[in-house]
Each structure stands twice: as C-alpha cells, then as structure tokens.
Amino acid sequence: MTTPVPYEVVRWESETADTATVALRPAGAALPSFRPGQFAMLYAFGVGEIPVSVSGISRADQGLVHTIRAVGAVSGALYGLRPGTSVGVRGPFGTDWDLPAARGHDLLIVAGGIGLAPLRPVVVDALAEPDRYGRVNVLVGSRTPDELLYRAEIGHWSTATAAHVAVTVDRPDDRWTGEVGVVTALLHRARFRPHGTVAFVCGPEPMIRATARDLVHRGVPAQRIRVSLERNMRCATGHCGHCQLGPLLVCRDGPVLGWDRAEPLLATREL
Amino acid sequence: MTDSGRSAAVVIGKDGLAALVEVLVERGRTVIGPTARDGAIVLAELASAEQLPYGWGVELEAGHYRLRPREDGMAFAHSAGPQSWKTYLHPQRVRQWSAERGPGGEVTLRADSDPAPSYAFLGVRPCDLRAIAIQDRVLTGGTYADPAYRDRRDGAFLVVVECTDPGATCFCVSMGTGPGVGEGDDEGYDLALTEVLDDAGHRFWARAGSAEGAEVLALLPRQQGLGTVAAEATATAARESVTAAAGRMGRSMPPVSLQRLMAGSLDAKRWDDVAARCLTCGNCTMACPTCFCTTTEDVTDLTGDHAERWSTWDSCFDLDFSHLHGGPVRESARSRYRQWLTHKLGTWHDQFGSSGCVGCGRCIVWCPVGIDITEEAAALHAETWSMLESPEGGARP
Ligand SMILES: Cc1cc2nc3c(=O)[nH]c(=O)nc-3n(C[C@H](O)[C@H](O)[C@H](O)COP(=O)(O)OP(=O)(O)OC[C@H]3O[C@@H](n4cnc5c(N)ncnc54)[C@H](O)[C@@H]3O)c2cc1C
Ligand code: SF4
Ligand code: SF4
C-alpha cells in the first residue's frame, strides 16, 4: 500500500442533512491528476480510509472535490472535517467515464442519489464543450427533495445550458412541484438517438440495473452504457481482495465498466 | 559464475545440510525451516539443521493431521504443514503507515520503514514454490506493487526440497505444480535439493538456480564430487523417486478446465450441499499458501495524535468481507464458499493469469469438517456433466 499524501480542506458546503461537498488542495506535492469517474482513498486521521469518487476536479490548483455522505464511521469523520484540517489522499484509482470517447454521440447521464457525485464532472466537462457532443441529457433521481445534491448547479444546467435536465423524487414533500417516480420514468422524454448514444449511469445497484435494462430495450448498445459499481475496498491497489465481482477487481477493472460486462455479473445473486 | 556452473549438481550429506544452515546464518540470514513441534511439523527459525524433522512423517486426511515417526530418519519426507511461507512473506499483521497530527491539525504521514528481514527458507516444497510465485503476481505483478511484500520477497533465499513422499491430501500433479522442480535459472529457487536414501546412504542431490545459490553451494562439503559416477547415480535415484512420487498422489482434480467448470457452475445445487457442511470458519483461507486477502485496522495512541494503519489477514468467509452500507454482498454460506472455490480455481485466472490453487492439500487437512476441494470440484463436474447430458440440458458445448 502506498502512503497517503496530505491534502488540506479548503471549502466545506452542506448539500443535505448528511452529505457535504469538500474541496481539497494538496498540502505539499499533488497526486497525479484524476479523471472523472476515478476515485480516491480518503483517510480520516485515526479512523480509517474509504473510497470516494471525485465529484470535481480543479485543474488550475490541482484540487479535488468530493461529495461525502455520512453513513458510517469513516464517512462520518470525513463529513465532519472543516476548512483548515487535513486528510490523507491516495489515488487516482480505477477506470474513468471516458467522456472523450463519446464524442459525436448524444449523452445520457442518469444518476440516483449520491450517484450524481461521480457524474458531476462528466456533466461539467460535457457542458464546457457542447460542440463535441450531440444532445446532452441529465436525468437525476432522489429519494426526497431534501436529499437532492447540487441544487443550484442543477438549476444552472437546466436554465443556462442547452442540456435537457430532469429531476424526479420518490417521495415528494408539500413544496415539490416536479416529477415524482423512479428515474427511469424520465427516459421517455429525454432526447437521444439510441444507436448514437453513450449513457453514464450511477446510483444504487437496483437503479443501475433498471436503467441499463430500459436503455438496452430502447436500443442503446450495452457496451455504450457505462455504469459505475461499488464494492467494499480496503486498499484500491488490487491487493486486499475485497472488491471482487466474479472475474473483476472493481478497484482495478472498475468502478466504471460497460453494461455488457456488468450485466451477467450483477445477474448472479450474491456474486 | 557461468550458467553451467550454476546448474551443476553435487551431492551433499547431512553434514552438508548442517553446513548449509551455518553458511546461511553466517551470511546474516534468518533461516526458517520445518521442525517437529507440538504434534505438527511447523515452520520456525532454525539455529541448526539438527532442528529439522529427521525421522518424522505425517499422516494426512480430510480434517485430520498426525505426526508419525519414520524409522528411515528422512528429514523432508512430510508434506505441507499447517503454516506456509506466507507467514513470513505476507505476515498476518503488517503496519502500513503511521500518521501524526500536529497542533494546527496538520497531518504528516510516514510509510512504514522497518527494514525487511533477510530470510532463507529451507525446505520449500515445489507446490509452495509455485504458491510464492502466485503471491508474487498478486502482490507485485500489477500496476501497484506492495512495497513491504516486495522487500521481504526480494531479500529471501529459497531452498526447495523436492517431494518424494506425497501425502494423502496432495494433488500437485493435477495442478502442474509438483512434486519436482525444473532445472535452471528461471525456476525461482536459489538451491534445489532432493533427499535420497538407499543402500548408498542418506544424501541430498543439490543444484543451484541462482548466482547466490551457486556461491552458497560451493561452500558446502561435498559427499560426491561434481560429475562423478556416484553423483550421477544419486541424481538418477533422485529423479526416479520424484517420478515415483508423482504416481502416488493421494488426490486429483477432475481432468477438465477448472476455470470453465467454475464459470459454468455458478448456479449449481452442490453449493447448497457444501454450505450445509461449511462452518464459514475461514480455516481453509488461513492455511492456504496463496490466499492473500487482507483487511485494515486503524489504531491511535492515548494522546490521539499518533495513528497507525495496519493490514491483517482477512477471509472471504467472513460476513464483513463484502460489507457495503446496507449489508454484505455475500450473506449466505453458499455464496461465500462459492466465492472461495470459484476464485481459487476459476476467476484467479482472469485476475492474475494463473490458478490460485497449487494442490498442497492444506485446506482439506485443516478444515474442521473435512471439506475437500477436490471432492467439491468433482461434484460440480458431475453435476454440470449430468446437466449437459440430460435432455433438458441441451447440447454439450
Ligand atoms: C468506487 C467507489 C466510489 C465511492 N464514491 C463515493 C462518493 O463519492 N461519496 C460517498 O459518499 N460515498 C462513496 N462511496 C461509498 C463509500 O466508500 C462508503 O459509504 C464508505 O466506505 C462507508 O464507510 P464507513 O466507514 O463510513 O461506513 P461503515 O458502514 O462503518 O463501513 C465500515 C467499512 O466498510 C466498508 N464499506 C462500507 N460501506 C461501503 C461502501 N458503500 N463502499 C465501499 N466500502 C464500504 C468501508 O471500508 C468501511 O471502512 C464510494 C464507494 C466506492 C467503492
Ligand atoms: S486451495 Fe487448498 S490445495 Fe489449493 S493451494 Fe490453497 S490450501 Fe492448497
Ligand atoms: S471449507 Fe472448511 S475450513 Fe473452509 S470455511 Fe468451510 S468449514 Fe471452515
């Protein structure tokens, strides 16, 4: 295992009741640059280390942005870090979304819950160079309105860019006037040519499965549906064995992979 | 040293073996080898060759291990014991890094810097030599190398001893990993020995597989000189006894592509059968010389400003192994045994380019309920085969 490199927390923004976006800057030498879809191992001093995707890449100052949902000991400690404190970072690890390969295609970016975090840099990069791609669709599902990430930014994508942006929630509150239901229900209004589309899908596994199956049904080739998977990871360097999924080591062969490879593996229960 | 000089074979006696331990110790190496202790042949630091298990053999069966005296006084006529070399190369507990938190909250991280010991392993069985090569590929063969493993491994001197008396649970022939080793520089050993005991006496046919091996070999007293008729006769006797050992394997694997068998067996009924017997204790994974999985442990001192991260052996039989927020991926015993077996014999090929099993039989011996990997593979083979044969099963591929 390599040793983490210290990064300083320079910004902390609350997203939801249990989720925050933190910006990190190298305290000394920076790690090699990350690509959207890749992840870092973030070390909370004395508590532990967990895999977290990059939700933003600040190329100018070699900074990293992570959106962390506090679900346990380590994610809770990382969520609690405030500007001025430091974390240990290792990476970059894993495969990336490979947006450049989608040039000339319509883009379908489908996110569920915290799954929007690793997709955010894809949206940002795609919208920064709209001429490279066909129609850009961003479909976001959230359990409740309160759990929606990047609210202001989604508003901006929706109103100030040519992207088709749609948001749905499972359980609306009194103030919600938008769509209600699962994220796949947003597909019929998205604008894409199935054979000329690259899809990027991340969220809970059932959501990934439902979305990818729907897209295959609509004619999107399985290998052009890119999904990001999650498994327990202790090292991220292919040595701890925890992230195995059949023939894959998710830290090395994933987390992003084509649905053509992921589908048979996810179809086997408890693999 | 020329190549021919390296592979040159000589014959040493018990005094030569004693000298070998002395030479290795003098060269600053920690010599680890088999010794009879607490009713088993264990690996331990050897101060002298007298600690080798001269006159001890083992009786092995599924879930059964017993030390048995041998009248012939052989030193290496025993097969795999409860431990393997991973105890030394990939220890149970390793510190990965230390971290200090300064008064301003700034964190400094330091890689573990304990120097790697300089080991000499005496009595590495051919299957275990291949197991070390498998762990090499896993821990140093990919994009990232485990630096601590690499240092311990680079510094280790390996003395292989070929097998002439396989156990009832051995199946290295099926796995292509024993009972002998090849000759030359790319076999992965520094020295290879074959124990010979016949009318001409108790002796060891010895050859070097590396420059350092040749250097060490040159320092040992020879019983029979290079190229003599007597030495040739010993070499022939040694080769014959290894060939005979290959014919006396206690067990075997079904003679099919185990990788394909595993890939095609994910839905087999046999998993339910084995799950009803398996205690998910993980003994098999601890005993296995190739199992490499680890978990991590974070500790802090009383001040809270000094923290360390350790990695410790883990087992895919542990429920926490596949823990995700929301519960384990592999909850049933069925899925955990299936993960172990299909990884060992199948997906290991996809991940690391070889099988993860060398046929040492440890998992069979040390399973408290005697679950036998060869029997499970055979049952899966029979089930898949009968399914392919049956009218509903469709055509055979
Ligand atoms: C490639 C990848 C990218 C991820 N990106 C993000 C992200 O951008 N934002 C975010 O909030 N979360 C992300 N996660 C999930 C995050 O790693 C887990 O929520 C976190 O590991 C939970 O650890 P814990 O100690 O807080 O929880 P506990 O439940 O206390 O977990 C105990 C241990 O189990 C392991 N573990 C538990 N849940 C998970 C899990 N879901 N995934 C992997 N290991 C787990 C961890 O090693 C942890 O130390 C990602 C996971 C992966 C694999
Ligand atoms: S799986 Fe069993 S027989 Fe194969 S190498 Fe491991 S312990 Fe030995
Ligand atoms: S196969 Fe045997 S040794 Fe392995 S976990 Fe099951 S009961 Fe334990």
JSON list of N, CA and C and ligand atoms in Angstrom, two decimals, chain B residues 277-285 317 337 363 366-369 371, ligand 3:
[
{"chain": "B", "resi": 277, "resn": "ARG", "atom": "N", "xyz": [-22.57, -28.00, 5.19]},
{"chain": "B", "resi": 277, "resn": "ARG", "atom": "CA", "xyz": [-21.49, -28.56, 6.00]},
{"chain": "B", "resi": 277, "resn": "ARG", "atom": "C", "xyz": [-20.49, -27.49, 6.45]},
{"chain": "B", "resi": 278, "resn": "CYS", "atom": "N", "xyz": [-20.28, -26.49, 5.62]},
{"chain": "B", "resi": 278, "resn": "CYS", "atom": "CA", "xyz": [-19.23, -25.48, 5.89]},
{"chain": "B", "resi": 278, "resn": "CYS", "atom": "C", "xyz": [-19.60, -24.62, 7.09]},
{"chain": "B", "resi": 279, "resn": "LEU", "atom": "N", "xyz": [-18.63, -24.43, 8.00]},
{"chain": "B", "resi": 279, "resn": "LEU", "atom": "CA", "xyz": [-18.85, -23.62, 9.20]},
{"chain": "B", "resi": 279, "resn": "LEU", "atom": "C", "xyz": [-18.50, -22.15, 8.96]},
{"chain": "B", "resi": 280, "resn": "THR", "atom": "N", "xyz": [-18.06, -21.82, 7.75]},
{"chain": "B", "resi": 280, "resn": "THR", "atom": "CA", "xyz": [-17.55, -20.49, 7.38]},
{"chain": "B", "resi": 280, "resn": "THR", "atom": "C", "xyz": [-16.52, -19.98, 8.39]},
{"chain": "B", "resi": 281, "resn": "CYS", "atom": "N", "xyz": [-15.69, -20.91, 8.87]},
{"chain": "B", "resi": 281, "resn": "CYS", "atom": "CA", "xyz": [-14.69, -20.54, 9.88]},
{"chain": "B", "resi": 281, "resn": "CYS", "atom": "C", "xyz": [-13.48, -19.87, 9.25]},
{"chain": "B", "resi": 282, "resn": "GLY", "atom": "N", "xyz": [-13.26, -20.09, 7.96]},
{"chain": "B", "resi": 282, "resn": "GLY", "atom": "CA", "xyz": [-12.13, -19.45, 7.28]},
{"chain": "B", "resi": 282, "resn": "GLY", "atom": "C", "xyz": [-10.80, -20.14, 7.48]},
{"chain": "B", "resi": 283, "resn": "ASN", "atom": "N", "xyz": [-10.77, -21.30, 8.16]},
{"chain": "B", "resi": 283, "resn": "ASN", "atom": "CA", "xyz": [-9.50, -22.02, 8.35]},
{"chain": "B", "resi": 283, "resn": "ASN", "atom": "C", "xyz": [-8.80, -22.30, 7.03]},
{"chain": "B", "resi": 284, "resn": "CYS", "atom": "N", "xyz": [-9.60, -22.66, 6.02]},
{"chain": "B", "resi": 284, "resn": "CYS", "atom": "CA", "xyz": [-9.01, -23.00, 4.72]},
{"chain": "B", "resi": 284, "resn": "CYS", "atom": "C", "xyz": [-8.26, -21.81, 4.16]},
{"chain": "B", "resi": 285, "resn": "THR", "atom": "N", "xyz": [-8.80, -20.62, 4.34]},
{"chain": "B", "resi": 285, "resn": "THR", "atom": "CA", "xyz": [-8.15, -19.44, 3.77]},
{"chain": "B", "resi": 285, "resn": "THR", "atom": "C", "xyz": [-6.88, -19.07, 4.53]},
{"chain": "B", "resi": 317, "resn": "PHE", "atom": "N", "xyz": [-14.66, -15.76, 3.91]},
{"chain": "B", "resi": 317, "resn": "PHE", "atom": "CA", "xyz": [-15.75, -16.43, 4.62]},
{"chain": "B", "resi": 317, "resn": "PHE", "atom": "C", "xyz": [-16.36, -15.52, 5.69]},
{"chain": "B", "resi": 337, "resn": "TYR", "atom": "N", "xyz": [-18.77, -19.79, 0.24]},
{"chain": "B", "resi": 337, "resn": "TYR", "atom": "CA", "xyz": [-17.96, -20.93, -0.22]},
{"chain": "B", "resi": 337, "resn": "TYR", "atom": "C", "xyz": [-17.76, -20.86, -1.73]},
{"chain": "B", "resi": 363, "resn": "CYS", "atom": "N", "xyz": [-5.98, -26.98, 2.75]},
{"chain": "B", "resi": 363, "resn": "CYS", "atom": "CA", "xyz": [-7.38, -26.64, 3.07]},
{"chain": "B", "resi": 363, "resn": "CYS", "atom": "C", "xyz": [-8.18, -27.89, 3.41]},
{"chain": "B", "resi": 366, "resn": "TRP", "atom": "N", "xyz": [-6.96, -29.01, 7.12]},
{"chain": "B", "resi": 366, "resn": "TRP", "atom": "CA", "xyz": [-7.24, -28.11, 8.23]},
{"chain": "B", "resi": 366, "resn": "TRP", "atom": "C", "xyz": [-8.68, -27.65, 8.30]},
{"chain": "B", "resi": 367, "resn": "CYS", "atom": "N", "xyz": [-9.52, -28.19, 7.43]},
{"chain": "B", "resi": 367, "resn": "CYS", "atom": "CA", "xyz": [-10.96, -27.91, 7.53]},
{"chain": "B", "resi": 367, "resn": "CYS", "atom": "C", "xyz": [-11.52, -28.75, 8.68]},
{"chain": "B", "resi": 368, "resn": "PRO", "atom": "N", "xyz": [-12.12, -28.10, 9.67]},
{"chain": "B", "resi": 368, "resn": "PRO", "atom": "CA", "xyz": [-12.60, -28.87, 10.83]},
{"chain": "B", "resi": 368, "resn": "PRO", "atom": "C", "xyz": [-13.66, -29.90, 10.47]},
{"chain": "B", "resi": 369, "resn": "VAL", "atom": "N", "xyz": [-14.35, -29.71, 9.35]},
{"chain": "B", "resi": 369, "resn": "VAL", "atom": "CA", "xyz": [-15.37, -30.70, 8.98]},
{"chain": "B", "resi": 369, "resn": "VAL", "atom": "C", "xyz": [-14.95, -31.49, 7.73]},
{"chain": "B", "resi": 371, "resn": "ILE", "atom": "N", "xyz": [-14.06, -30.71, 4.62]},
{"chain": "B", "resi": 371, "resn": "ILE", "atom": "CA", "xyz": [-14.49, -30.39, 3.26]},
{"chain": "B", "resi": 371, "resn": "ILE", "atom": "C", "xyz": [-13.27, -30.45, 2.34]},
{"chain": "C", "resi": 3, "resn": "SF4", "atom": "S1", "xyz": [-14.48, -25.10, 3.96]},
{"chain": "C", "resi": 3, "resn": "SF4", "atom": "FE1", "xyz": [-13.91, -25.88, 5.99]},
{"chain": "C", "resi": 3, "resn": "SF4", "atom": "S2", "xyz": [-12.17, -24.63, 6.63]},
{"chain": "C", "resi": 3, "resn": "SF4", "atom": "FE2", "xyz": [-13.16, -23.54, 4.93]},
{"chain": "C", "resi": 3, "resn": "SF4", "atom": "S3", "xyz": [-14.61, -22.15, 5.92]},
{"chain": "C", "resi": 3, "resn": "SF4", "atom": "FE3", "xyz": [-15.77, -24.03, 5.48]},
{"chain": "C", "resi": 3, "resn": "SF4", "atom": "S4", "xyz": [-15.59, -25.26, 7.36]},
{"chain": "C", "resi": 3, "resn": "SF4", "atom": "FE4", "xyz": [-14.00, -23.66, 7.50]}
]
